[in-house]
mmCIF file of C-alpha atoms in Angstrom:
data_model
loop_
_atom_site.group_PDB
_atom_site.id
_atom_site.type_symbol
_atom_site.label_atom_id
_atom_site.label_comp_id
_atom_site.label_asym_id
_atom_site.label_seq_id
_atom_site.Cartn_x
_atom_site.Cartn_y
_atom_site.Cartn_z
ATOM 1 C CA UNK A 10 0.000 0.000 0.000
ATOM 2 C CA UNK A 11 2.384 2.586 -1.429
ATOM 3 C CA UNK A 12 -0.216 5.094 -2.781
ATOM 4 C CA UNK A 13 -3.027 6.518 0.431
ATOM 5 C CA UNK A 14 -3.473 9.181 2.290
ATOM 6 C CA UNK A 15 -2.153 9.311 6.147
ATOM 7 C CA UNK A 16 -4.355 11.297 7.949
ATOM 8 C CA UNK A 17 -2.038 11.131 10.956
ATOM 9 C CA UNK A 18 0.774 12.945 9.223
ATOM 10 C CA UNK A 19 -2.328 15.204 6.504
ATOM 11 C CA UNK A 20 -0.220 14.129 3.834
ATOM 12 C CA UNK A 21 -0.483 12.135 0.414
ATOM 13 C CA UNK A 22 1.894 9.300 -0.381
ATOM 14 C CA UNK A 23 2.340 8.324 -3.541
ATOM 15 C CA UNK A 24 4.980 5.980 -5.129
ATOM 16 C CA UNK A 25 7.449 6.927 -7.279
ATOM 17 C CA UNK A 26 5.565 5.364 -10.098
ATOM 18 C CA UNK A 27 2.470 6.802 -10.092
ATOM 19 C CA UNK A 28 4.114 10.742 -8.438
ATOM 20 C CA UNK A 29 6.414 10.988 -11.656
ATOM 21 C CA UNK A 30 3.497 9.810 -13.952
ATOM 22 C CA UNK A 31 1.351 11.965 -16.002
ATOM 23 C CA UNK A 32 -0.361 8.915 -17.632
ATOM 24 C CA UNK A 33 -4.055 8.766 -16.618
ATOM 25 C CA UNK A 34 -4.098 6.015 -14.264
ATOM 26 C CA UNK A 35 -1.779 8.110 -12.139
ATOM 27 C CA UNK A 36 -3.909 11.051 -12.384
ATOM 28 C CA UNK A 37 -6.540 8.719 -10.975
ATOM 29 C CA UNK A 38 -4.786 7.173 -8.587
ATOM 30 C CA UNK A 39 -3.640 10.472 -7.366
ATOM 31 C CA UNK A 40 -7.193 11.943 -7.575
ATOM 32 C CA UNK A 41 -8.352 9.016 -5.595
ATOM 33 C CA UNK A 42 -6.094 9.700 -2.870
ATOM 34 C CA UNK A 43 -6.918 13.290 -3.135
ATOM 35 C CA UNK A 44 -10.556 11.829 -2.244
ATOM 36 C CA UNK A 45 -9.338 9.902 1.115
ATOM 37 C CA UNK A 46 -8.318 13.349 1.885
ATOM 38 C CA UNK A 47 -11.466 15.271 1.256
ATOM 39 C CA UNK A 48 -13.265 12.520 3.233
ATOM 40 C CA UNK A 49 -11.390 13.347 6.249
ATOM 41 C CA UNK A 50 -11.745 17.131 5.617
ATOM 42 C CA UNK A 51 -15.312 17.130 5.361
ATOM 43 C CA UNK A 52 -15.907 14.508 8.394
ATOM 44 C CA UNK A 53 -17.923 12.142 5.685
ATOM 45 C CA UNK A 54 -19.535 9.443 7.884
ATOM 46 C CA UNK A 55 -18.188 5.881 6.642
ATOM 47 C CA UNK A 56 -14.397 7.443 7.068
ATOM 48 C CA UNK A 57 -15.141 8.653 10.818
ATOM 49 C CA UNK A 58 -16.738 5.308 11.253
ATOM 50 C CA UNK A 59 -13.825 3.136 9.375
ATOM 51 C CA UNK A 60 -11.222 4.976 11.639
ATOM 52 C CA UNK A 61 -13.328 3.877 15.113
ATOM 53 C CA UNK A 62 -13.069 0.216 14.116
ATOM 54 C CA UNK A 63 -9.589 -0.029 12.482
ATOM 55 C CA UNK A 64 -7.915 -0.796 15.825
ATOM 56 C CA UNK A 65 -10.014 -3.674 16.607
ATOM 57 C CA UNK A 66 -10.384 -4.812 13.045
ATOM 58 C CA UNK A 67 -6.197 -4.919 13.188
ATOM 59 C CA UNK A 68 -6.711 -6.711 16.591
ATOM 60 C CA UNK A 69 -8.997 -9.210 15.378
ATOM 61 C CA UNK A 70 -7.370 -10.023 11.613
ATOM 62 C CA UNK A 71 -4.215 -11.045 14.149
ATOM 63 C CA UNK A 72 -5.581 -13.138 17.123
ATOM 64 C CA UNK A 73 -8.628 -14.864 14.841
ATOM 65 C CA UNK A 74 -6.873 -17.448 13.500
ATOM 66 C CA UNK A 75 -4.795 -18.460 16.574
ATOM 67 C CA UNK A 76 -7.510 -18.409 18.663
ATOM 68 C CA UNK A 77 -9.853 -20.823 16.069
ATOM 69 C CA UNK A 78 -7.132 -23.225 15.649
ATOM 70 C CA UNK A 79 -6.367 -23.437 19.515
ATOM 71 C CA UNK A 80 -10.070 -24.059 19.837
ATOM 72 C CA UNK A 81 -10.030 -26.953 17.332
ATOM 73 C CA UNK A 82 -6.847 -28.436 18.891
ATOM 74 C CA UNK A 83 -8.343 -28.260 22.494
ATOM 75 C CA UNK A 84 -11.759 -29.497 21.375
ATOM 76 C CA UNK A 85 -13.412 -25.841 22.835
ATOM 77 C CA UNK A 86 -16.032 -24.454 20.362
ATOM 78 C CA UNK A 87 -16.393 -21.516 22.714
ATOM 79 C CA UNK A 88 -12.918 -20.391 21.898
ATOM 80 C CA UNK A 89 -13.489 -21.087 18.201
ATOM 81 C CA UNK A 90 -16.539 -18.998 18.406
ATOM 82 C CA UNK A 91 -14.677 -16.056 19.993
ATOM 83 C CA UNK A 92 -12.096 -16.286 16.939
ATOM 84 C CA UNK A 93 -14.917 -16.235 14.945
ATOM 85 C CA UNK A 94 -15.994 -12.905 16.390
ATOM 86 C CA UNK A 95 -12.796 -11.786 15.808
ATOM 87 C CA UNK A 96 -12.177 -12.500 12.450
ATOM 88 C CA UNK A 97 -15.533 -10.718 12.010
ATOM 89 C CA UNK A 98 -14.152 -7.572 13.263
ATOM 90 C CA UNK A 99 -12.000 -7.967 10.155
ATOM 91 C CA UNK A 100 -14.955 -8.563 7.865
ATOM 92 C CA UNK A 101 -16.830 -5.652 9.233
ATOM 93 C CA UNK A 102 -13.898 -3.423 8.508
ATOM 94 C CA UNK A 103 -13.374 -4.542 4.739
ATOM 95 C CA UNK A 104 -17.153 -3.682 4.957
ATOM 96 C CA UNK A 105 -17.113 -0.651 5.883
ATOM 97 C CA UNK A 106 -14.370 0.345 3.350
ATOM 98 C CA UNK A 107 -16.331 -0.400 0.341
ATOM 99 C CA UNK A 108 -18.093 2.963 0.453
ATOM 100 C CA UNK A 109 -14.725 4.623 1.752
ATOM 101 C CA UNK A 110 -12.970 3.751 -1.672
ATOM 102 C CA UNK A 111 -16.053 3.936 -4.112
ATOM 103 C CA UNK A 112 -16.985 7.532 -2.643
ATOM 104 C CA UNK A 113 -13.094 8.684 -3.181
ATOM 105 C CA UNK A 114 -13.276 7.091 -6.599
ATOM 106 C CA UNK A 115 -16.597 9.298 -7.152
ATOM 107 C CA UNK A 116 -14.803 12.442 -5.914
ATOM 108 C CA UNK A 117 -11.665 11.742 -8.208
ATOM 109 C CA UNK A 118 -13.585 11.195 -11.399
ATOM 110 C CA UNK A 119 -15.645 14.587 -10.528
ATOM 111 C CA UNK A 120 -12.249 16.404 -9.758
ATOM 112 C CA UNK A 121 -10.717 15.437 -13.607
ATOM 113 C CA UNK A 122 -13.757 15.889 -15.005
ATOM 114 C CA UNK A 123 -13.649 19.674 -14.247
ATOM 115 C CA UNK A 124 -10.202 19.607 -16.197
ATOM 116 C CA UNK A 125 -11.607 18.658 -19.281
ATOM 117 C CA UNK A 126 -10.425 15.384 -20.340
ATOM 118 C CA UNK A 127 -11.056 13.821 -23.490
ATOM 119 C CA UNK A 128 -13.664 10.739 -23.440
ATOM 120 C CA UNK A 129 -10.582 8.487 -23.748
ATOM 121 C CA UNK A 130 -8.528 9.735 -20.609
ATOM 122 C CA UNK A 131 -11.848 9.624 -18.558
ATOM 123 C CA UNK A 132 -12.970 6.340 -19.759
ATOM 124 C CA UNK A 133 -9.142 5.285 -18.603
ATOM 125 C CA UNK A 134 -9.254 7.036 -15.243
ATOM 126 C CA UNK A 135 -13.001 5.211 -14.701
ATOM 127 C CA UNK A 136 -11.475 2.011 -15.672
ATOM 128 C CA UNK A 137 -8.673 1.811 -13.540
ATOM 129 C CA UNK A 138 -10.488 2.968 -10.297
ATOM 130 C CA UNK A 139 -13.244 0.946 -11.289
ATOM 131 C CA UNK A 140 -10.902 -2.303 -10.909
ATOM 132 C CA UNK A 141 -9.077 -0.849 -7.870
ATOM 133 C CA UNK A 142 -12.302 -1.081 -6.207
ATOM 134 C CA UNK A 143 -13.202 -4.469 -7.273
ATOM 135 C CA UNK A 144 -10.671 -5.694 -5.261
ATOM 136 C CA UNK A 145 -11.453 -4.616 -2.857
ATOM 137 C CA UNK A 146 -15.139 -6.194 -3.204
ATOM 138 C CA UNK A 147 -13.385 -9.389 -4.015
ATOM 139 C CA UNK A 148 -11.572 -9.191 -0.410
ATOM 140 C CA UNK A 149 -14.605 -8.812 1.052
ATOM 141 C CA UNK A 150 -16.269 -11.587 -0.533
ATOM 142 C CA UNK A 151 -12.946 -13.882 0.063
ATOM 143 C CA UNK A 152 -13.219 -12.823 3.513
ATOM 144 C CA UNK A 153 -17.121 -13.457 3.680
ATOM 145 C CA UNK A 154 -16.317 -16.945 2.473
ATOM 146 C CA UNK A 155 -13.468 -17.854 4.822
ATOM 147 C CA UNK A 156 -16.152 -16.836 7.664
ATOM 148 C CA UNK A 157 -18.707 -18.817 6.935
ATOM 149 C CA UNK A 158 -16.392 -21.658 5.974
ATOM 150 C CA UNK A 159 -14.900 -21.398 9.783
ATOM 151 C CA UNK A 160 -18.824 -21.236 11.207
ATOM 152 C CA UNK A 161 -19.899 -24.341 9.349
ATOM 153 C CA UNK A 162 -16.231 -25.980 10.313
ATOM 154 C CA UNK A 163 -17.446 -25.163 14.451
ATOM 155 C CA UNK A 164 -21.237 -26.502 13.947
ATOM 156 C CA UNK A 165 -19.737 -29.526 11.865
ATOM 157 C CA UNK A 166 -17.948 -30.513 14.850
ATOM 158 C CA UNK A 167 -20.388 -30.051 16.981
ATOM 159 C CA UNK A 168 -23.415 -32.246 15.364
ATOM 160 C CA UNK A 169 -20.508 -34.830 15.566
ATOM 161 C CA UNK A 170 -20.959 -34.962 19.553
#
């Protein structure tokens, strides 16, 4: 994650690719990142509510796993649900970012629109922060996968008992 905004430090970071680029998917990666920072500046709700549950969604991505796999080694679905709960804190978050990125996406594509661009170099910029963004929808759906996969693994073992 080379290219973001830090809202810690106010500042843009872009790689060296994309910050000595003039080609249009660095104008809309830039633009896009110029969004993250508009989000913050204008308090828009999904950001303020993505920052609240980034420490626990950190938390949770970390001890989930550990926790599930100690529960299936020690035979305890309780602990198995309580990774479970914390790999849903991850979920959540990935969530929660979908309208984060498609709303700075929105806000780039409005920004290079007021310079003019020809049909091409919008239809570019649109493309490439079109499939930024379905990444991150696949993620989420990867993710939405994985959990149910771990909640049918826990009720599998317990119809066995």
């Amino acid at each position: 994650m080379t290219d973001h905004y830090d809202p810690r430090a106010n500042v843009i970071r872009l790689s060296e690719g994309v910050y000595s680029s003039s080609s249009i998917a660095a104008c809309g990666i830039a633009a896009h990142e110029a969004g993250h920072a508009l989000q913050y500046a204008q308090e828009y709700g999904p950001i303020k509510l993505r920052t609240a549950v980034i420490k626990s969604a950190n938390i949770g991505s970390q001890i989930a796993m550990p926790l599930f796999i100690l529960g299936l080694i020690l035979a305890l679905p309780g602990l198995c649900y309580v990774g479970i709960i914390a790999f849903s804190a991850a979920v959540l978050f990935q969530l929660i970012t979908l309208p984060v990125e498609f709303n700075a996406s929105r806000r780039a594509v409005a920004c290079i629109e007021r310079f003019h661009p020809s049909d091409e170099e919008l239809k570019g910029v649109k493309k490439v922060l079109s499939a930024a963004a379905m990444t991150y929808v696949a993620s989420l759906a990867v993710s939405l996968l994985s959990l149910i996969r771990l909640i049918s693994i826990v009720q599998g073992g317990n119809r066995r008992r």
